[in-house]
mmCIF file of C-alpha atoms and ligand atoms in Angstrom:
data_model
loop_
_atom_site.group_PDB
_atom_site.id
_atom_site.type_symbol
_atom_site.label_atom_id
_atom_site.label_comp_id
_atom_site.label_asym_id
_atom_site.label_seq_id
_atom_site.Cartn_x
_atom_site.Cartn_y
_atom_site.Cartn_z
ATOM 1 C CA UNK A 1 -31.977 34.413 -3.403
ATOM 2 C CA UNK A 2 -30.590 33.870 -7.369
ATOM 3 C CA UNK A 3 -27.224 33.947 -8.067
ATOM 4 C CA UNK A 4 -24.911 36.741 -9.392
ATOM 5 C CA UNK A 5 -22.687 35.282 -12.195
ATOM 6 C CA UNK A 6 -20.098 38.383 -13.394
ATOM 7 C CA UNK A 7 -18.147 37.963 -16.064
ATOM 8 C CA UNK A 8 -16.646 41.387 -15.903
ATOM 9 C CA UNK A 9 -14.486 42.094 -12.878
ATOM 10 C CA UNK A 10 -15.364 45.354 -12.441
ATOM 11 C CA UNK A 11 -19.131 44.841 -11.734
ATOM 12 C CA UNK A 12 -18.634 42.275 -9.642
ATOM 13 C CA UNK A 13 -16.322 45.116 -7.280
ATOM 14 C CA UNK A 14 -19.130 47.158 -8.114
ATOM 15 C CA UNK A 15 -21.637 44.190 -6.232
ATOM 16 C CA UNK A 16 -18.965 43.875 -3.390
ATOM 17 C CA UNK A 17 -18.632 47.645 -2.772
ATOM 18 C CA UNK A 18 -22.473 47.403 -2.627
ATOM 19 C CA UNK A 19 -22.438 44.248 0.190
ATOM 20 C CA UNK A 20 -19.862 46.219 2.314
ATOM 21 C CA UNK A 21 -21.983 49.194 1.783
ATOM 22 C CA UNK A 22 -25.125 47.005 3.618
ATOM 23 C CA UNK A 23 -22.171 45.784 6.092
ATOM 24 C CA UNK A 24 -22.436 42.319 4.917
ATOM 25 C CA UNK A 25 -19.461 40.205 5.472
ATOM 26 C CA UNK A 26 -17.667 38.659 2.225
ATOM 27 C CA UNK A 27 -16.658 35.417 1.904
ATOM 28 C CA UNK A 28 -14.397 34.599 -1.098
ATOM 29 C CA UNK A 29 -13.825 30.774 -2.409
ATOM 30 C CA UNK A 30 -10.855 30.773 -5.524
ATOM 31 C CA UNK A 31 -10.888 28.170 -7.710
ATOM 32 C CA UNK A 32 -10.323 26.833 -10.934
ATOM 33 C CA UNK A 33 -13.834 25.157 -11.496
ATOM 34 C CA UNK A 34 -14.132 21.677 -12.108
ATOM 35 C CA UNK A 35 -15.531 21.846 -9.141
ATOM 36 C CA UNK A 36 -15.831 18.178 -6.857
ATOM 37 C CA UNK A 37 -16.922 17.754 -3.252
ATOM 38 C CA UNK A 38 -13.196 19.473 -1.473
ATOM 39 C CA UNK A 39 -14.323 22.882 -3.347
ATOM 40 C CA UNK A 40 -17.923 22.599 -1.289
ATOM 41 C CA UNK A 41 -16.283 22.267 1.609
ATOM 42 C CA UNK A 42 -14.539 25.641 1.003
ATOM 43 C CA UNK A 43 -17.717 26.961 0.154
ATOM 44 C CA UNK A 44 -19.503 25.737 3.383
ATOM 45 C CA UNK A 45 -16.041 26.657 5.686
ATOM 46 C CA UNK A 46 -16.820 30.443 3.804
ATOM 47 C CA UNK A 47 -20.472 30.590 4.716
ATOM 48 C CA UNK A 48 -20.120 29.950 8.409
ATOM 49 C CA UNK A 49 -17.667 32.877 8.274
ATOM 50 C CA UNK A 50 -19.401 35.341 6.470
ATOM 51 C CA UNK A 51 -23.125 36.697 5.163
ATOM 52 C CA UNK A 52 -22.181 36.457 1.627
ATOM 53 C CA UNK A 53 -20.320 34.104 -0.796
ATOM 54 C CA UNK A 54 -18.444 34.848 -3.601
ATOM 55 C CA UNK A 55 -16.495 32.196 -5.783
ATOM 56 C CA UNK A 56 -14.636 32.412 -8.562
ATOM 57 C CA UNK A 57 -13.921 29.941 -11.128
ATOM 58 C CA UNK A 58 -11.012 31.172 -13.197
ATOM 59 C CA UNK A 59 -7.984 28.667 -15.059
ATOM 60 C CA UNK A 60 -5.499 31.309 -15.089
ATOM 61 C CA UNK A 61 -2.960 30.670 -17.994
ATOM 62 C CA UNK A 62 -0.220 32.891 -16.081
ATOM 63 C CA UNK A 63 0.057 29.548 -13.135
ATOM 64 C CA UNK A 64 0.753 27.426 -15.860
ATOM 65 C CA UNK A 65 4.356 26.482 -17.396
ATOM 66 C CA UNK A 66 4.639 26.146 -20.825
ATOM 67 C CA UNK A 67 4.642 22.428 -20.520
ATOM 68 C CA UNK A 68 1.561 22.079 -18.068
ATOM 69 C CA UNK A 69 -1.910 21.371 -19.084
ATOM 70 C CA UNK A 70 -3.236 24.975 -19.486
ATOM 71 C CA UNK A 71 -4.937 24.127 -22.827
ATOM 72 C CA UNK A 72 -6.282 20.806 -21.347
ATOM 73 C CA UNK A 73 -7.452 21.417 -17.948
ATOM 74 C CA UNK A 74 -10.932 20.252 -17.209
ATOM 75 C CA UNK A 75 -13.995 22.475 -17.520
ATOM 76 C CA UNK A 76 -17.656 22.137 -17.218
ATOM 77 C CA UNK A 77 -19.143 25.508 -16.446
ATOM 78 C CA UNK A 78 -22.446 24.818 -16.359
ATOM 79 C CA UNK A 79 -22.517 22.409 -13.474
ATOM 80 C CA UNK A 80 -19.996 24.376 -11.703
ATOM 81 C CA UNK A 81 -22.159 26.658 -11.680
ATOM 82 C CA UNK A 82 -25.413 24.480 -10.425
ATOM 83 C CA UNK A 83 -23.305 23.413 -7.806
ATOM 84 C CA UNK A 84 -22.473 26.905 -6.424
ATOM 85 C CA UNK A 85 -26.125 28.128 -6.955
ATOM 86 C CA UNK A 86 -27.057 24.425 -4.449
ATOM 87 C CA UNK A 87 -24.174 25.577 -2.630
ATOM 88 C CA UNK A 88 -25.687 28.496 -1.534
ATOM 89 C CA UNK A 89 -23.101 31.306 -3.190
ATOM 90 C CA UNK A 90 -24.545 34.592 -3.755
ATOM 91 C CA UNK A 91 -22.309 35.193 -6.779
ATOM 92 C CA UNK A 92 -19.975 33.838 -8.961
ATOM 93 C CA UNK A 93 -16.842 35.352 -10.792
ATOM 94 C CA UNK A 94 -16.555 33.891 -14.430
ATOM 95 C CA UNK A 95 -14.278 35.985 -16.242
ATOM 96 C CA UNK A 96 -12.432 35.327 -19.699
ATOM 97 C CA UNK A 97 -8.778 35.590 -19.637
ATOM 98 C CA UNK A 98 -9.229 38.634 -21.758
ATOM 99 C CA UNK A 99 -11.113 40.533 -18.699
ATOM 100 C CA UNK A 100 -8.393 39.382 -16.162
ATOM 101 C CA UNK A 101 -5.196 40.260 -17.932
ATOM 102 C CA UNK A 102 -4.466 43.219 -20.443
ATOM 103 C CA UNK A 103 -2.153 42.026 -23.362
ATOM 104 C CA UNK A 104 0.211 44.455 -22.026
ATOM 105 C CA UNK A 105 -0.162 43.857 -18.338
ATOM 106 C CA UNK A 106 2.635 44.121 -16.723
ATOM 107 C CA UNK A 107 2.805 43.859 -12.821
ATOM 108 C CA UNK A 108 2.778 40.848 -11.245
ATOM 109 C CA UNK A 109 2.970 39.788 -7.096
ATOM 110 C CA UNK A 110 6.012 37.543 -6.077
ATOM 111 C CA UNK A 111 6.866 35.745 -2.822
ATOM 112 C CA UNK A 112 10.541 35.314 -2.451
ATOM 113 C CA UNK A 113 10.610 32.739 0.160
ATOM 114 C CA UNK A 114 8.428 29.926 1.273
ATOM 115 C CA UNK A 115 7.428 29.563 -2.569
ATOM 116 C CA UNK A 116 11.352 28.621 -3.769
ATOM 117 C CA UNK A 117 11.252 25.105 -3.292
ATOM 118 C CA UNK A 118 8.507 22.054 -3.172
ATOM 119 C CA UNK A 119 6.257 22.838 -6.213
ATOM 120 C CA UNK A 120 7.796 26.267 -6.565
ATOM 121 C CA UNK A 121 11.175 24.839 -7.703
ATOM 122 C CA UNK A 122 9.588 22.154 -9.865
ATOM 123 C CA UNK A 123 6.739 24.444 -11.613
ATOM 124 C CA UNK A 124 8.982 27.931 -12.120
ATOM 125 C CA UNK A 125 6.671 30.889 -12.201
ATOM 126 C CA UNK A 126 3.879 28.911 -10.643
ATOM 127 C CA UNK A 127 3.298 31.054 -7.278
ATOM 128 C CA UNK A 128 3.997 34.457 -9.459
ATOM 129 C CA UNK A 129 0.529 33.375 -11.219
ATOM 130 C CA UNK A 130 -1.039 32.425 -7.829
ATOM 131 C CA UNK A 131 -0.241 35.195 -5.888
ATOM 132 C CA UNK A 132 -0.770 37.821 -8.947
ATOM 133 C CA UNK A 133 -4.706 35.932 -9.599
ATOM 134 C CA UNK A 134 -5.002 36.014 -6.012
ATOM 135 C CA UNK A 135 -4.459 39.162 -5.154
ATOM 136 C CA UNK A 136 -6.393 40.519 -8.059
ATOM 137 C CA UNK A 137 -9.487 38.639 -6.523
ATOM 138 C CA UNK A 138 -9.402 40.029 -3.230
ATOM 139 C CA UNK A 139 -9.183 43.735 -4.856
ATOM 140 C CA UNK A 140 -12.304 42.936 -7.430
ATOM 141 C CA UNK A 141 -14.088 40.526 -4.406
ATOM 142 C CA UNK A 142 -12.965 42.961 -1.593
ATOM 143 C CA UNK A 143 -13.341 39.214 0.782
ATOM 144 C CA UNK A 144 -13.355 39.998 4.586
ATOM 145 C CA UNK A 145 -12.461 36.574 4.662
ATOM 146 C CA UNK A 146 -10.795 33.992 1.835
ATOM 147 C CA UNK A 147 -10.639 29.930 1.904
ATOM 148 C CA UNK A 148 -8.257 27.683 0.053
ATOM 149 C CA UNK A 149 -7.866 23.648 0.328
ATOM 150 C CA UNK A 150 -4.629 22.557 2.442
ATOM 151 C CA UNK A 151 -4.434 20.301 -0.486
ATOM 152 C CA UNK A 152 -2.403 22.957 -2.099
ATOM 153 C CA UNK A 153 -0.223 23.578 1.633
ATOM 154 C CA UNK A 154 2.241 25.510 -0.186
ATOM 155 C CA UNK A 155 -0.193 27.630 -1.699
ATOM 156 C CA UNK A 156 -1.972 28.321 1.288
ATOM 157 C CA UNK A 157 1.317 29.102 2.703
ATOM 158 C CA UNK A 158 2.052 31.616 0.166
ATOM 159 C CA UNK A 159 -0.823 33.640 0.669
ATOM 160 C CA UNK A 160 -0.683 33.791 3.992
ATOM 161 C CA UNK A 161 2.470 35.065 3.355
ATOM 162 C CA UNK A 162 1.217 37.817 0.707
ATOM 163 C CA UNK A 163 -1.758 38.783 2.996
ATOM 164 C CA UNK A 164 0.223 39.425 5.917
ATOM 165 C CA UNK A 165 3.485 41.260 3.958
ATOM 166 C CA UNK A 166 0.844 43.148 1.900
ATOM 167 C CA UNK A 167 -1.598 44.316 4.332
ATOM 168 C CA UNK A 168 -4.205 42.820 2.633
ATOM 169 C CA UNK A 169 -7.240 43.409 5.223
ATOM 170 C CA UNK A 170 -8.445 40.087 5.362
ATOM 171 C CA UNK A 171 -8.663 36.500 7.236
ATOM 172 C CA UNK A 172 -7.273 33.815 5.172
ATOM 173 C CA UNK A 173 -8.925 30.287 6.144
ATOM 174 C CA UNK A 174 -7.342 27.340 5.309
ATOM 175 C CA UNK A 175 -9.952 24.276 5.033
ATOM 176 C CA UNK A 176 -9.164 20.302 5.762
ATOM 177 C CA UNK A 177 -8.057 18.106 2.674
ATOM 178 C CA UNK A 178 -11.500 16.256 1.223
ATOM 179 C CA UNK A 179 -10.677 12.620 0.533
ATOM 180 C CA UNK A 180 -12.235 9.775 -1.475
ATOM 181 C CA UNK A 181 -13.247 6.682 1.257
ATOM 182 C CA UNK A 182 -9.799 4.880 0.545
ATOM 183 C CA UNK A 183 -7.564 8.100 1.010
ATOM 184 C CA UNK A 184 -6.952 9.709 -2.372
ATOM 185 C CA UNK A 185 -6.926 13.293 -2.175
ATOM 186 C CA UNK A 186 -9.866 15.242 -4.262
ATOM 187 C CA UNK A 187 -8.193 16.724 -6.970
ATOM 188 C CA UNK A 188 -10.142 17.960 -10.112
ATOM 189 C CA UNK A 189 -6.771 16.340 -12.352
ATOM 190 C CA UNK A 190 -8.139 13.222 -10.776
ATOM 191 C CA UNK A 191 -9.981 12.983 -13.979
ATOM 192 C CA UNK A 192 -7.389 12.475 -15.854
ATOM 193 C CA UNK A 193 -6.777 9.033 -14.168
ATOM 194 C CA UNK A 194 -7.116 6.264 -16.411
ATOM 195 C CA UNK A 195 -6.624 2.167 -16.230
ATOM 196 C CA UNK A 196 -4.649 1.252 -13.125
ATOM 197 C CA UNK A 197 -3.794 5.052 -12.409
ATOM 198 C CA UNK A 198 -6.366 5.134 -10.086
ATOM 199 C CA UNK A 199 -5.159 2.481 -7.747
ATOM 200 C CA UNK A 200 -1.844 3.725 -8.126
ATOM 201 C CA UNK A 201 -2.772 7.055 -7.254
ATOM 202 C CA UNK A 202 -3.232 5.829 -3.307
ATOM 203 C CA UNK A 203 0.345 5.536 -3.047
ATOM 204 C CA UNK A 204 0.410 9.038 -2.282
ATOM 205 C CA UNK A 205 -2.376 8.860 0.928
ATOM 206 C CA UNK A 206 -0.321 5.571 1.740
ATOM 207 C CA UNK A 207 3.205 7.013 1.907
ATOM 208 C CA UNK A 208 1.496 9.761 3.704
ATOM 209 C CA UNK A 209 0.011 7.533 6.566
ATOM 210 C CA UNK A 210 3.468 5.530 6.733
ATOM 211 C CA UNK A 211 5.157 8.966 7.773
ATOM 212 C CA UNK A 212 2.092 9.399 9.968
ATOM 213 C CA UNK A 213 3.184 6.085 11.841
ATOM 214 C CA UNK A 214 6.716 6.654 11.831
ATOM 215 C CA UNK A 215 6.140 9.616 13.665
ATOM 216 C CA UNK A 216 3.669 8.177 16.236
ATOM 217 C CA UNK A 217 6.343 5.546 16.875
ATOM 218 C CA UNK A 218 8.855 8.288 18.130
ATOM 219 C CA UNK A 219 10.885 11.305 16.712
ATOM 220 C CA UNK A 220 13.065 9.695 13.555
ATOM 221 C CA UNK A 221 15.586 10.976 10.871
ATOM 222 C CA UNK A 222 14.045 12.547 8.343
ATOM 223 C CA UNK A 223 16.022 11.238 5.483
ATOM 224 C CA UNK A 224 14.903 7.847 6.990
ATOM 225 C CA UNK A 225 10.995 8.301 6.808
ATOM 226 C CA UNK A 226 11.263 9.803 3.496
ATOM 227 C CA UNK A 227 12.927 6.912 1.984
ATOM 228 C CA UNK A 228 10.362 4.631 3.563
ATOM 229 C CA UNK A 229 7.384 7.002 1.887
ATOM 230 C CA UNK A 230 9.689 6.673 -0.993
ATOM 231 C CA UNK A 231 9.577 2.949 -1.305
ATOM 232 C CA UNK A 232 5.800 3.388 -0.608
ATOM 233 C CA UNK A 233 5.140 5.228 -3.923
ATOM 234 C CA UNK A 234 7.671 3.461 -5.754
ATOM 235 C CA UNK A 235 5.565 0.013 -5.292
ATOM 236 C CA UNK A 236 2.477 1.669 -6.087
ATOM 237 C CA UNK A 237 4.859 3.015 -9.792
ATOM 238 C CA UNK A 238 4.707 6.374 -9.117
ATOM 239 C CA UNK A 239 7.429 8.211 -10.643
ATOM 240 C CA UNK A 240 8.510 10.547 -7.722
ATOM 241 C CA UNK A 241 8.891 14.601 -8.400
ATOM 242 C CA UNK A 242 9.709 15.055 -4.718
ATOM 243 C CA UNK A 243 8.865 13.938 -1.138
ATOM 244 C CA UNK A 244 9.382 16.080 1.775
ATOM 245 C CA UNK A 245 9.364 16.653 5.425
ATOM 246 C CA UNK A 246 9.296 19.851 6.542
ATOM 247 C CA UNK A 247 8.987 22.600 9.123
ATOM 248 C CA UNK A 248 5.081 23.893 9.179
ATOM 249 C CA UNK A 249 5.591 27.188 9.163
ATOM 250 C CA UNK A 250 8.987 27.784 7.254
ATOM 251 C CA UNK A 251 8.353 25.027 4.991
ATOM 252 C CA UNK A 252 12.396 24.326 5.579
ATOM 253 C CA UNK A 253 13.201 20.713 4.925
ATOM 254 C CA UNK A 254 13.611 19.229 8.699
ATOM 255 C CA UNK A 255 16.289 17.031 9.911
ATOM 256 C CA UNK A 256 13.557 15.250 12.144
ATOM 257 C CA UNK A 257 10.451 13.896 11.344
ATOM 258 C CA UNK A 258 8.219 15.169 14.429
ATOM 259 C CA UNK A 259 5.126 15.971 15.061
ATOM 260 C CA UNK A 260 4.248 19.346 13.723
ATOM 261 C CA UNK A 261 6.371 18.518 10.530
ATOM 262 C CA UNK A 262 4.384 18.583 7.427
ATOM 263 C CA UNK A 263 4.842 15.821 4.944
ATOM 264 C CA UNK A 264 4.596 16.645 1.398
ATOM 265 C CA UNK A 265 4.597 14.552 -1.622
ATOM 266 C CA UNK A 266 4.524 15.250 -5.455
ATOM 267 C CA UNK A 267 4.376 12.476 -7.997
ATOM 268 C CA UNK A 268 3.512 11.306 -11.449
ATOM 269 C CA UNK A 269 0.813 8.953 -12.080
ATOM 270 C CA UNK A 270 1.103 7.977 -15.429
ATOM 271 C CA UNK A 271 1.303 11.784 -17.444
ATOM 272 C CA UNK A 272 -0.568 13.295 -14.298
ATOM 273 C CA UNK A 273 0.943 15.505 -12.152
ATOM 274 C CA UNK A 274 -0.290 14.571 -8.169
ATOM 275 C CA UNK A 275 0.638 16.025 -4.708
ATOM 276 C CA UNK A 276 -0.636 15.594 -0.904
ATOM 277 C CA UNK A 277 0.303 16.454 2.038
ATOM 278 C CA UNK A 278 -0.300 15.246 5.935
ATOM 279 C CA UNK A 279 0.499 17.049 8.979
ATOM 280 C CA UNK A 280 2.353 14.903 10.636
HETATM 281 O O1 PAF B 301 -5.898 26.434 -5.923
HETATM 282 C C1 PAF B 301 -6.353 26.862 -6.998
HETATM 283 O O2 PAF B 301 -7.327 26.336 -7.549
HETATM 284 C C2 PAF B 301 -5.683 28.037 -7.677
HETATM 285 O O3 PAF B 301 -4.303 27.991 -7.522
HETATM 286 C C3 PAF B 301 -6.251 29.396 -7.224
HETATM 287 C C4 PAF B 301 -5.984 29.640 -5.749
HETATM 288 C C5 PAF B 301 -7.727 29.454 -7.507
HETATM 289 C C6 PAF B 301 -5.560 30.531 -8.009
HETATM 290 O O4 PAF B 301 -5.754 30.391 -9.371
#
């Protein structure tokens, strides 16, 4: 079966109207493009759950601060788009900003809780953009099911949140982080990784694993295991933006560090912004 590629959101509603109309399940994969091995694992996680597979590959300017790297984030259409078509999607979403967002649009979606702190209070705005793009994909893709990366914990977090306070009539999958074979996190700002960054950049997966054993050892103080993940990235000179521990579902910094906890990390490498996360 070829692939659909849309560039116009209202024919590919027009395609999904059709599959629902045949009673074939959606599955919807969001992304940004650049895609690497982490965004085929959403891909696969979305075929085993539905008939047909729909990803988008959107950088939407309205997730970006005016200091992040809107202008510079990586893009190679093309082979994202060979590597949905081997992927098996049945069509693709490929819009221009234009086609998303009128120049006088003017409602947006916001989530007034679990998105306040972690990357929400370092990137202001940034879960506005996520949860407005996202919820303007599941009207055009009309998804019986959706899958994000719990690279992005928050994130998936958020939309939970949305889907559930919003009634929006679909499953929301969250899919394992993808890692290289020494631990860093897929990331498509990977890329930007140059000289020693790379090596540095496994601070993050280490930090992560020393909370891991912390925790195995026995229930300890928070404040205590971050400092030690702390230390962690500050050996490996990784300018810290914040490290958390918090609760799983509340995302509420805990006292404890216990199993269940969530680990979170955001750090500089160099001029690149990188974050993990472990469940602990
Ligand atoms: O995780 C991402 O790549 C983006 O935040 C998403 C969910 C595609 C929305 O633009």
């Amino acid at each position: 079966m070829s692939m659909l590629i849309f560039q116009i959101p209202e024919e590919m509603q027009a395609w999904a109207l059709a599959q629902r109309a045949a009673g074939l399940r959606i599955g919807l994969v969001p992304t940004m493009g650049y895609l690497h091995a982490g965004h085929l694992s959403l891909i696969d996680a979305a075929k085993k759950r539905s008939d047909v597979v729909a990803v988008s590959i959107f950088v939407n300017p309205v997730q970006f601060g005016p200091n992040e790297d809107f202008a510079k984030y990586p893009r190679d259409e093309a082979r994202d788009l060979a590597l949905c078509r081997e992927a098996g999607a049945a069509a693709v979403l490929l819009p221009p900003v234009a086609a998303m967002y009128a120049p006088d649009a003017s409602v947006y979606v916001t989530e007034e809780r679990l998105g306040n702190g972690l990357c929400g209070a370092r990137r202001p705005g940034h879960f506005r953009g996520v949860c407005t793009v996202v919820a303007k994909l599941f009207n055009i893709a009309l998804p019986h099911v959706a899958v994000f990366g719990q690279k992005d914990y928050q994130q998936a977090a958020v939309i939970r949140r949305m889907v559930r306070d919003l009634n929006f009539p679909l499953e929301v999958v969250v899919a394992p982080i993808v890692r290289e074979a020494d631990g860093l996190a897929l990331s498509s700002r990977n890329v930007y990784l140059v000289g020693d960054e790379r090596a540095r950049a496994l601070g993050l997966s280490r930090a992560l694993q020393v909370a891991s054993e912390a925790v195995a050892a026995g229930p300890c103080a928070a404040g205590e295991v971050r400092g030690r993940m702390a230390e962690v990235l500050e050996r490996h000179a990784l300018k810290v933006d914040y490290v958390e521990i918090v609760d799983a579902e509340t995302l509420e910094p805990a006292a404890a560090a216990a199993r269940g906890h969530v680990a979170l990390i955001a750090v500089y490498c160099g001029r690149t912004r990188l974050i993990d996360n472990r469940v602990l």
